[in-house]
PDB file of C-alpha atoms in Angstrom:
ATOM      1  CA  MET A   1      -0.001   0.228  -0.116  1.00  0.00           C
ATOM      2  CA  LYS A   2       0.988   3.480  -0.217  1.00  0.00           C
ATOM      3  CA  LEU A   3       0.462   6.054   2.808  1.00  0.00           C
ATOM      4  CA  THR A   4       0.652   9.911   2.798  1.00  0.00           C
ATOM      5  CA  ILE A   5       2.062  11.020   6.012  1.00  0.00           C
ATOM      6  CA  ILE A   6       0.536  14.736   5.481  1.00  0.00           C
ATOM      7  CA  SER A   7       2.314  17.100   7.880  1.00  0.00           C
ATOM      8  CA  GLY A   8       3.445  20.922   8.546  1.00  0.00           C
ATOM      9  CA  ARG A   9       2.348  24.212  11.054  1.00  0.00           C
ATOM     10  CA  SER A  10      -0.819  25.084  12.038  1.00  0.00           C
ATOM     11  CA  GLY A  11      -3.149  27.312   9.610  1.00  0.00           C
ATOM     12  CA  SER A  12      -0.661  26.134   6.107  1.00  0.00           C
ATOM     13  CA  GLY A  13      -3.728  24.073   5.052  1.00  0.00           C
ATOM     14  CA  LYS A  14      -2.684  21.084   6.006  1.00  0.00           C
ATOM     15  CA  THR A  15      -6.573  20.488   6.614  1.00  0.00           C
ATOM     16  CA  THR A  16      -7.662  21.163   2.850  1.00  0.00           C
ATOM     17  CA  ALA A  17      -4.847  19.405   1.439  1.00  0.00           C
ATOM     18  CA  LEU A  18      -6.093  15.415   3.547  1.00  0.00           C
ATOM     19  CA  GLN A  19      -9.767  16.753   2.254  1.00  0.00           C
ATOM     20  CA  ALA A  20      -8.256  17.355  -1.662  1.00  0.00           C
ATOM     21  CA  MET A  21      -6.460  14.120  -0.903  1.00  0.00           C
ATOM     22  CA  GLU A  22     -10.234  12.148   0.359  1.00  0.00           C
ATOM     23  CA  ASP A  23     -11.720  13.923  -2.544  1.00  0.00           C
ATOM     24  CA  GLN A  24      -9.016  11.500  -4.760  1.00  0.00           C
ATOM     25  CA  ASN A  25      -9.923   8.168  -2.457  1.00  0.00           C
ATOM     26  CA  TYR A  26      -8.012   8.589  -0.260  1.00  0.00           C
ATOM     27  CA  TYR A  27      -8.727   6.875   2.509  1.00  0.00           C
ATOM     28  CA  CYS A  28      -7.422   9.900   5.121  1.00  0.00           C
ATOM     29  CA  VAL A  29      -6.852  10.128   8.712  1.00  0.00           C
ATOM     30  CA  ASP A  30      -6.867  13.662  10.197  1.00  0.00           C
ATOM     31  CA  ASN A  31      -4.224  13.813  13.256  1.00  0.00           C
ATOM     32  CA  LEU A  32      -3.278  10.295  14.587  1.00  0.00           C
ATOM     33  CA  PRO A  33      -0.845   9.438  17.036  1.00  0.00           C
ATOM     34  CA  VAL A  34       2.413   9.019  15.480  1.00  0.00           C
ATOM     35  CA  GLY A  35       3.625   6.192  16.929  1.00  0.00           C
ATOM     36  CA  MET A  36       0.723   4.068  15.851  1.00  0.00           C
ATOM     37  CA  LEU A  37       0.799   4.700  12.406  1.00  0.00           C
ATOM     38  CA  PRO A  38       2.313   0.843  12.078  1.00  0.00           C
ATOM     39  CA  THR A  39      -0.730  -0.368  12.894  1.00  0.00           C
ATOM     40  CA  LEU A  40      -2.348   1.568  10.710  1.00  0.00           C
ATOM     41  CA  ALA A  41      -0.987   1.111   7.895  1.00  0.00           C
ATOM     42  CA  GLU A  42      -1.030  -3.531   8.724  1.00  0.00           C
ATOM     43  CA  GLN A  43      -4.853  -3.272   9.084  1.00  0.00           C
ATOM     44  CA  LEU A  44      -5.562  -1.111   6.492  1.00  0.00           C
ATOM     45  CA  ASP A  45      -2.999  -3.491   4.256  1.00  0.00           C
ATOM     46  CA  GLN A  46      -5.216  -6.656   5.555  1.00  0.00           C
ATOM     47  CA  GLY A  47      -8.766  -6.075   5.865  1.00  0.00           C
ATOM     48  CA  GLU A  48     -10.980  -7.741   3.671  1.00  0.00           C
ATOM     49  CA  LEU A  49     -10.352  -5.186   0.803  1.00  0.00           C
ATOM     50  CA  PRO A  50      -7.485  -3.709   1.326  1.00  0.00           C
ATOM     51  CA  ILE A  51      -6.778   0.384   1.339  1.00  0.00           C
ATOM     52  CA  GLU A  52      -4.480   0.878  -1.495  1.00  0.00           C
ATOM     53  CA  ARG A  53      -4.247   4.568  -1.135  1.00  0.00           C
ATOM     54  CA  ALA A  54      -4.192   6.107   2.371  1.00  0.00           C
ATOM     55  CA  ALA A  55      -2.988  10.203   3.802  1.00  0.00           C
ATOM     56  CA  VAL A  56      -2.751  10.695   7.061  1.00  0.00           C
ATOM     57  CA  GLY A  57      -2.394  13.974   8.760  1.00  0.00           C
ATOM     58  CA  ILE A  58       0.463  14.498  11.655  1.00  0.00           C
ATOM     59  CA  ASP A  59       0.562  17.589  13.034  1.00  0.00           C
ATOM     60  CA  ALA A  60       2.216  19.398  16.262  1.00  0.00           C
ATOM     61  CA  ARG A  61      -0.365  17.986  18.684  1.00  0.00           C
ATOM     62  CA  ASN A  62       1.364  15.160  19.294  1.00  0.00           C
ATOM     63  CA  LEU A  63       3.283  14.108  22.325  1.00  0.00           C
ATOM     64  CA  PRO A  64       7.299  15.554  21.998  1.00  0.00           C
ATOM     65  CA  THR A  65       8.304  12.221  22.131  1.00  0.00           C
ATOM     66  CA  GLN A  66       6.173  10.618  19.537  1.00  0.00           C
ATOM     67  CA  LEU A  67       7.150  13.357  17.044  1.00  0.00           C
ATOM     68  CA  LEU A  68      11.455  12.394  18.552  1.00  0.00           C
ATOM     69  CA  ALA A  69      10.709   8.843  17.477  1.00  0.00           C
ATOM     70  CA  PHE A  70       9.113   9.295  14.398  1.00  0.00           C
ATOM     71  CA  ASP A  71      12.655   8.360  11.952  1.00  0.00           C
ATOM     72  CA  ALA A  72      11.942   5.109  14.112  1.00  0.00           C
ATOM     73  CA  ILE A  73       8.519   4.653  13.121  1.00  0.00           C
ATOM     74  CA  LEU A  74       9.146   5.471   9.725  1.00  0.00           C
ATOM     75  CA  ASP A  75      11.947   2.160   9.778  1.00  0.00           C
ATOM     76  CA  ALA A  76       9.207   0.197  10.677  1.00  0.00           C
ATOM     77  CA  LEU A  77       6.563   1.208   8.076  1.00  0.00           C
ATOM     78  CA  HIS A  78       9.322   0.425   5.363  1.00  0.00           C
ATOM     79  CA  GLN A  79       9.753  -3.140   7.611  1.00  0.00           C
ATOM     80  CA  GLN A  80       6.552  -3.590   6.372  1.00  0.00           C
ATOM     81  CA  GLN A  81       6.727  -3.081   2.599  1.00  0.00           C
ATOM     82  CA  VAL A  82       4.814   0.133   3.046  1.00  0.00           C
ATOM     83  CA  LYS A  83       5.651   2.602   0.887  1.00  0.00           C
ATOM     84  CA  THR A  84       5.293   6.039   2.148  1.00  0.00           C
ATOM     85  CA  GLU A  85       5.750   9.837   0.550  1.00  0.00           C
ATOM     86  CA  ILE A  86       5.308  13.182   3.208  1.00  0.00           C
ATOM     87  CA  ILE A  87       4.530  16.148   2.344  1.00  0.00           C
ATOM     88  CA  TYR A  88       5.270  19.205   4.542  1.00  0.00           C
ATOM     89  CA  LEU A  89       2.890  22.393   3.784  1.00  0.00           C
ATOM     90  CA  ASP A  90       4.573  25.798   5.834  1.00  0.00           C
ATOM     91  CA  ALA A  91       3.309  29.127   4.895  1.00  0.00           C
ATOM     92  CA  ASP A  92       5.680  32.413   6.029  1.00  0.00           C
ATOM     93  CA  ASP A  93       5.400  33.311   9.819  1.00  0.00           C
ATOM     94  CA  SER A  94       3.273  36.707   9.139  1.00  0.00           C
ATOM     95  CA  THR A  95       0.982  34.843   7.076  1.00  0.00           C
ATOM     96  CA  LEU A  96       0.153  32.103   9.485  1.00  0.00           C
ATOM     97  CA  LEU A  97      -0.398  35.477  11.861  1.00  0.00           C
ATOM     98  CA  LYS A  98      -2.569  36.856   9.511  1.00  0.00           C
ATOM     99  CA  ARG A  99      -4.344  33.360   9.443  1.00  0.00           C
ATOM    100  CA  PHE A 100      -5.387  33.020  12.783  1.00  0.00           C
ATOM    101  CA  SER A 101      -6.433  36.818  13.142  1.00  0.00           C
ATOM    102  CA  ALA A 102      -8.944  36.293  10.016  1.00  0.00           C
ATOM    103  CA  THR A 103     -10.230  33.011  11.702  1.00  0.00           C
ATOM    104  CA  ARG A 104      -9.927  33.677  15.107  1.00  0.00           C
ATOM    105  CA  ARG A 105      -9.179  30.508  16.069  1.00  0.00           C
ATOM    106  CA  ARG A 106      -7.088  28.760  18.716  1.00  0.00           C
ATOM    107  CA  HIS A 107      -3.407  27.621  17.862  1.00  0.00           C
ATOM    108  CA  PRO A 108      -3.561  24.505  19.207  1.00  0.00           C
ATOM    109  CA  LEU A 109       0.124  25.157  21.354  1.00  0.00           C
ATOM    110  CA  GLY A 110      -1.277  28.678  22.498  1.00  0.00           C
ATOM    111  CA  ALA A 111      -2.088  27.445  25.965  1.00  0.00           C
ATOM    112  CA  GLN A 112       0.797  26.433  26.755  1.00  0.00           C
ATOM    113  CA  GLN A 113       3.324  29.175  24.898  1.00  0.00           C
ATOM    114  CA  GLY A 114       1.352  31.895  25.759  1.00  0.00           C
ATOM    115  CA  SER A 115       0.977  33.805  22.561  1.00  0.00           C
ATOM    116  CA  VAL A 116       0.151  32.836  18.664  1.00  0.00           C
ATOM    117  CA  GLU A 117       3.626  34.113  17.641  1.00  0.00           C
ATOM    118  CA  ALA A 118       5.666  31.492  20.565  1.00  0.00           C
ATOM    119  CA  ALA A 119       3.449  28.921  19.224  1.00  0.00           C
ATOM    120  CA  ILE A 120       4.461  29.106  15.961  1.00  0.00           C
ATOM    121  CA  GLN A 121       7.582  29.407  16.779  1.00  0.00           C
ATOM    122  CA  HIS A 122       7.351  26.464  18.634  1.00  0.00           C
ATOM    123  CA  GLU A 123       5.904  24.295  16.332  1.00  0.00           C
ATOM    124  CA  ARG A 124       8.278  24.877  13.887  1.00  0.00           C
ATOM    125  CA  GLU A 125      11.481  23.358  16.399  1.00  0.00           C
ATOM    126  CA  LEU A 126       9.245  20.817  17.188  1.00  0.00           C
ATOM    127  CA  LEU A 127       8.242  19.868  13.817  1.00  0.00           C
ATOM    128  CA  SER A 128      11.456  20.380  12.045  1.00  0.00           C
ATOM    129  CA  ASN A 129      12.365  16.422  11.575  1.00  0.00           C
ATOM    130  CA  ILE A 130       9.795  15.642   9.799  1.00  0.00           C
ATOM    131  CA  ARG A 131       9.956  18.909   7.390  1.00  0.00           C
ATOM    132  CA  LEU A 132      13.681  17.337   6.958  1.00  0.00           C
ATOM    133  CA  ARG A 133      12.187  14.152   5.561  1.00  0.00           C
ATOM    134  CA  ALA A 134       9.958  15.485   3.599  1.00  0.00           C
ATOM    135  CA  ASP A 135       9.690  14.339  -0.094  1.00  0.00           C
ATOM    136  CA  LEU A 136       7.755  17.734  -0.578  1.00  0.00           C
ATOM    137  CA  VAL A 137       8.037  20.938   1.485  1.00  0.00           C
ATOM    138  CA  ILE A 138       4.674  23.406  -0.203  1.00  0.00           C
ATOM    139  CA  ASP A 139       4.808  26.761   0.272  1.00  0.00           C
ATOM    140  CA  THR A 140       1.742  27.667   0.630  1.00  0.00           C
ATOM    141  CA  SER A 141       1.878  31.461   1.650  1.00  0.00           C
ATOM    142  CA  ASN A 142       0.212  32.714  -1.761  1.00  0.00           C
ATOM    143  CA  TYR A 143      -2.331  30.063  -1.980  1.00  0.00           C
ATOM    144  CA  ASP A 144      -5.740  30.045  -1.254  1.00  0.00           C
ATOM    145  CA  VAL A 145      -8.110  26.941  -0.645  1.00  0.00           C
ATOM    146  CA  HIS A 146      -8.935  26.344  -4.630  1.00  0.00           C
ATOM    147  CA  SER A 147      -5.425  26.713  -5.856  1.00  0.00           C
ATOM    148  CA  LEU A 148      -4.544  24.369  -2.986  1.00  0.00           C
ATOM    149  CA  ARG A 149      -6.894  21.330  -3.623  1.00  0.00           C
ATOM    150  CA  ASN A 150      -5.674  21.843  -7.200  1.00  0.00           C
ATOM    151  CA  LEU A 151      -2.486  21.696  -6.563  1.00  0.00           C
ATOM    152  CA  MET A 152      -2.629  18.175  -3.582  1.00  0.00           C
ATOM    153  CA  ARG A 153      -4.859  16.570  -6.517  1.00  0.00           C
ATOM    154  CA  GLU A 154      -2.450  17.304  -9.889  1.00  0.00           C
ATOM    155  CA  ARG A 155       0.280  17.221  -7.949  1.00  0.00           C
ATOM    156  CA  VAL A 156       0.159  14.685  -5.796  1.00  0.00           C
ATOM    157  CA  ALA A 157      -2.968  12.005  -5.485  1.00  0.00           C
ATOM    158  CA  ASN A 158      -3.199  12.100  -9.420  1.00  0.00           C
ATOM    159  CA  ARG A 159       0.320  12.422 -10.551  1.00  0.00           C
ATOM    160  CA  SER A 160       1.047  10.087 -13.954  1.00  0.00           C
ATOM    161  CA  ALA A 161       4.762  10.074 -13.682  1.00  0.00           C
ATOM    162  CA  ALA A 162       6.864   8.845 -10.839  1.00  0.00           C
ATOM    163  CA  LEU A 163       9.034  12.138 -10.802  1.00  0.00           C
ATOM    164  CA  SER A 164       6.653  14.642 -10.488  1.00  0.00           C
ATOM    165  CA  LEU A 165       8.578  18.151 -12.044  1.00  0.00           C
ATOM    166  CA  GLN A 166       7.062  21.619 -10.854  1.00  0.00           C
ATOM    167  CA  LEU A 167       8.180  24.785 -12.966  1.00  0.00           C
ATOM    168  CA  GLU A 168       8.042  28.185 -10.933  1.00  0.00           C
ATOM    169  CA  SER A 169       7.650  31.879 -12.175  1.00  0.00           C
ATOM    170  CA  PHE A 170       8.644  34.106  -9.075  1.00  0.00           C
ATOM    171  CA  GLY A 171      10.005  37.999  -8.452  1.00  0.00           C
ATOM    172  CA  PHE A 172      12.717  37.939  -6.154  1.00  0.00           C
ATOM    173  CA  LYS A 173      11.625  40.838  -4.402  1.00  0.00           C
ATOM    174  CA  ASN A 174       9.312  38.662  -3.470  1.00  0.00           C
ATOM    175  CA  GLY A 175      11.587  36.382  -2.030  1.00  0.00           C
ATOM    176  CA  LEU A 176      12.632  32.960  -2.861  1.00  0.00           C
ATOM    177  CA  PRO A 177      10.432  30.115  -2.979  1.00  0.00           C
ATOM    178  CA  ASN A 178      11.197  28.284  -0.208  1.00  0.00           C
ATOM    179  CA  ASP A 179      10.458  25.149  -1.776  1.00  0.00           C
ATOM    180  CA  ALA A 180      12.204  25.343  -4.423  1.00  0.00           C
ATOM    181  CA  ASP A 181      15.075  21.973  -5.629  1.00  0.00           C
ATOM    182  CA  LEU A 182      16.398  24.911  -8.622  1.00  0.00           C
ATOM    183  CA  VAL A 183      16.648  28.318  -9.167  1.00  0.00           C
ATOM    184  CA  PHE A 184      17.899  29.970 -11.888  1.00  0.00           C
ATOM    185  CA  ASP A 185      18.191  34.003 -12.448  1.00  0.00           C
ATOM    186  CA  VAL A 186      17.315  36.187 -15.168  1.00  0.00           C
ATOM    187  CA  ARG A 187      16.724  38.992 -14.536  1.00  0.00           C
ATOM    188  CA  VAL A 188      19.928  39.501 -16.742  1.00  0.00           C
ATOM    189  CA  LEU A 189      17.835  39.667 -19.866  1.00  0.00           C
ATOM    190  CA  PRO A 190      16.378  43.077 -21.349  1.00  0.00           C
ATOM    191  CA  ASN A 191      13.623  44.356 -18.420  1.00  0.00           C
ATOM    192  CA  PRO A 192      10.466  44.762 -20.628  1.00  0.00           C
ATOM    193  CA  HIS A 193       8.888  46.620 -17.301  1.00  0.00           C
ATOM    194  CA  TRP A 194      10.907  49.837 -18.680  1.00  0.00           C
ATOM    195  CA  ARG A 195       8.739  50.168 -21.246  1.00  0.00           C
ATOM    196  CA  ALA A 196       5.360  51.696 -20.924  1.00  0.00           C
ATOM    197  CA  ASP A 197       3.487  49.893 -23.506  1.00  0.00           C
ATOM    198  CA  LEU A 198       4.485  46.442 -22.409  1.00  0.00           C
ATOM    199  CA  ARG A 199       4.413  47.123 -18.542  1.00  0.00           C
ATOM    200  CA  PRO A 200       0.346  45.616 -18.444  1.00  0.00           C
ATOM    201  CA  PHE A 201       1.524  42.478 -20.321  1.00  0.00           C
ATOM    202  CA  THR A 202       2.994  39.572 -18.885  1.00  0.00           C
ATOM    203  CA  GLY A 203       5.202  36.980 -20.054  1.00  0.00           C
ATOM    204  CA  ARG A 204       2.275  35.128 -21.791  1.00  0.00           C
ATOM    205  CA  ASP A 205       1.055  38.016 -24.216  1.00  0.00           C
ATOM    206  CA  ASP A 206       2.094  38.054 -27.665  1.00  0.00           C
ATOM    207  CA  ALA A 207       3.836  41.320 -26.872  1.00  0.00           C
ATOM    208  CA  ILE A 208       6.106  39.915 -24.413  1.00  0.00           C
ATOM    209  CA  ILE A 209       7.244  37.173 -26.317  1.00  0.00           C
ATOM    210  CA  ASP A 210       7.924  39.550 -28.975  1.00  0.00           C
ATOM    211  CA  PHE A 211      10.064  42.165 -27.529  1.00  0.00           C
ATOM    212  CA  LEU A 212      12.351  39.196 -25.869  1.00  0.00           C
ATOM    213  CA  GLN A 213      12.432  36.616 -28.704  1.00  0.00           C
ATOM    214  CA  GLN A 214      14.298  39.348 -30.309  1.00  0.00           C
ATOM    215  CA  HIS A 215      17.056  39.217 -28.313  1.00  0.00           C
ATOM    216  CA  GLN A 216      19.816  36.705 -28.469  1.00  0.00           C
ATOM    217  CA  ALA A 217      20.430  36.585 -24.641  1.00  0.00           C
ATOM    218  CA  SER A 218      16.592  35.566 -24.423  1.00  0.00           C
ATOM    219  CA  HIS A 219      17.292  32.303 -26.529  1.00  0.00           C
ATOM    220  CA  ASP A 220      20.637  31.401 -24.855  1.00  0.00           C
ATOM    221  CA  MET A 221      19.009  31.296 -21.290  1.00  0.00           C
ATOM    222  CA  LEU A 222      16.047  29.330 -22.706  1.00  0.00           C
ATOM    223  CA  ASP A 223      19.289  27.334 -24.202  1.00  0.00           C
ATOM    224  CA  ASP A 224      21.443  26.658 -21.337  1.00  0.00           C
ATOM    225  CA  ILE A 225      18.346  25.747 -18.688  1.00  0.00           C
ATOM    226  CA  HIS A 226      16.504  23.509 -20.729  1.00  0.00           C
ATOM    227  CA  HIS A 227      19.966  21.763 -21.171  1.00  0.00           C
ATOM    228  CA  PHE A 228      20.087  21.377 -17.252  1.00  0.00           C
ATOM    229  CA  VAL A 229      17.136  20.555 -16.640  1.00  0.00           C
ATOM    230  CA  LYS A 230      17.412  18.125 -19.524  1.00  0.00           C
ATOM    231  CA  ARG A 231      20.776  16.801 -18.063  1.00  0.00           C
ATOM    232  CA  TRP A 232      20.282  16.344 -14.637  1.00  0.00           C
ATOM    233  CA  LEU A 233      16.108  15.184 -14.209  1.00  0.00           C
ATOM    234  CA  PRO A 234      17.212  11.344 -14.992  1.00  0.00           C
ATOM    235  CA  ALA A 235      19.833  11.955 -11.806  1.00  0.00           C
ATOM    236  CA  PHE A 236      16.671  13.369  -9.551  1.00  0.00           C
ATOM    237  CA  ALA A 237      14.655  10.002 -10.758  1.00  0.00           C
ATOM    238  CA  ASP A 238      16.849   7.529  -9.844  1.00  0.00           C
ATOM    239  CA  SER A 239      17.866   9.008  -6.865  1.00  0.00           C
ATOM    240  CA  ASP A 240      14.669   8.076  -5.821  1.00  0.00           C
ATOM    241  CA  ARG A 241      13.277  11.709  -5.457  1.00  0.00           C
ATOM    242  CA  SER A 242       9.344  11.771  -5.895  1.00  0.00           C
ATOM    243  CA  TYR A 243       9.475  16.164  -6.679  1.00  0.00           C
ATOM    244  CA  VAL A 244      11.331  18.417  -8.371  1.00  0.00           C
ATOM    245  CA  THR A 245      11.084  22.046  -8.289  1.00  0.00           C
ATOM    246  CA  VAL A 246      12.842  24.296 -10.631  1.00  0.00           C
ATOM    247  CA  ALA A 247      12.016  28.395 -10.563  1.00  0.00           C
ATOM    248  CA  ILE A 248      12.867  30.558 -12.245  1.00  0.00           C
ATOM    249  CA  GLY A 249      13.245  34.149 -11.078  1.00  0.00           C
ATOM    250  CA  CYS A 250      13.123  37.857 -12.437  1.00  0.00           C
ATOM    251  CA  THR A 251      12.630  41.230 -10.617  1.00  0.00           C
ATOM    252  CA  GLY A 252       8.761  41.196 -10.744  1.00  0.00           C
ATOM    253  CA  GLY A 253       8.040  37.956 -11.590  1.00  0.00           C
ATOM    254  CA  ARG A 254       4.918  39.119 -14.817  1.00  0.00           C
ATOM    255  CA  HIS A 255       7.890  38.984 -17.678  1.00  0.00           C
ATOM    256  CA  ARG A 256      11.002  37.778 -17.836  1.00  0.00           C
ATOM    257  CA  SER A 257      10.627  34.522 -15.573  1.00  0.00           C
ATOM    258  CA  VAL A 258       7.146  33.928 -16.861  1.00  0.00           C
ATOM    259  CA  PHE A 259       8.314  33.967 -20.669  1.00  0.00           C
ATOM    260  CA  ILE A 260      11.543  31.655 -20.264  1.00  0.00           C
ATOM    261  CA  THR A 261       8.997  29.291 -17.588  1.00  0.00           C
ATOM    262  CA  GLU A 262       6.622  29.431 -20.592  1.00  0.00           C
ATOM    263  CA  GLN A 263       9.051  28.229 -22.811  1.00  0.00           C
ATOM    264  CA  LEU A 264      10.675  25.676 -21.009  1.00  0.00           C
ATOM    265  CA  ALA A 265       7.792  24.075 -20.533  1.00  0.00           C
ATOM    266  CA  LYS A 266       6.883  24.154 -24.310  1.00  0.00           C
ATOM    267  CA  ARG A 267      10.212  22.442 -24.607  1.00  0.00           C
ATOM    268  CA  LEU A 268       9.721  19.427 -22.057  1.00  0.00           C
ATOM    269  CA  ARG A 269       6.729  18.440 -23.039  1.00  0.00           C
ATOM    270  CA  ASN A 270       7.323  18.256 -26.551  1.00  0.00           C
ATOM    271  CA  GLU A 271      10.100  16.250 -25.148  1.00  0.00           C
ATOM    272  CA  GLY A 272       7.698  13.924 -23.554  1.00  0.00           C
ATOM    273  CA  THR A 273       7.756  15.430 -20.380  1.00  0.00           C
ATOM    274  CA  THR A 274       5.070  15.483 -17.732  1.00  0.00           C
ATOM    275  CA  LEU A 275       4.919  18.742 -15.863  1.00  0.00           C
ATOM    276  CA  GLN A 276       3.341  21.617 -13.825  1.00  0.00           C
ATOM    277  CA  VAL A 277       3.425  25.227 -14.221  1.00  0.00           C
ATOM    278  CA  ARG A 278       3.141  28.092 -11.771  1.00  0.00           C
ATOM    279  CA  HIS A 279       3.236  31.523 -11.977  1.00  0.00           C
ATOM    280  CA  ARG A 280       3.930  32.509  -8.541  1.00  0.00           C
ATOM    281  CA  GLU A 281       2.820  36.526  -8.764  1.00  0.00           C
ATOM    282  CA  LEU A 282       0.696  35.483 -11.560  1.00  0.00           C
ATOM    283  CA  ASP A 283      -1.530  32.901 -10.384  1.00  0.00           C
TER     284      ASP A 283
END
């Protein structure tokens, strides 16, 4: 059987992610004590109708001693021949604070820590080992409920390839994506932002495409990134990586990075690579 462990800090979207998995016919359990994972897997695998796909929510409400034993519990699952993957959801501290303020929910660790800010920091420490072991870390700071559901459905629950590749454009002025495995900087390309007639468009529009294709540097940059990604994707797959996120950034994340991301996606798809595209500053 396949067991997907969904973890992360409170307010990052774990419930939404788990619901998305349930919608895709996963058997889902939320807030399970970590120590019960091997028992749950055994029961699901040996019933009258064995469960092939299950998803379990694990969070900081577990006892600290059980969280510390997470590595040993994973080893026990592997000895049971259970295929596991770990999806860790997170967001920046300010976003988590805003979400708790907007919903007026109490933080699960708030009573112990005295404030939401302290609880958020303590939760990071408690879950640090799970985050370290994660196959995929998703920064949900810029996701709404619907986009997170779509991501979980397309990239996790229903992925058609052994290696799930995501190409993501972003703007450096808004910070690096926390979930990026490879980052390429295309700020050296000519910037359409300085053309008033081009500024309202994005890298998906013909006006920006035509502008950037007039410059040899755009072709050279695209060729180099394409060659690098194509060369090393098989190595990621051979090292048992399930997820790879390639992030391409420019200053604002609307023109050059979007153009390169779209053109790279087109090339890779033409070569038979399955992938998802996300434009952080546009979506």
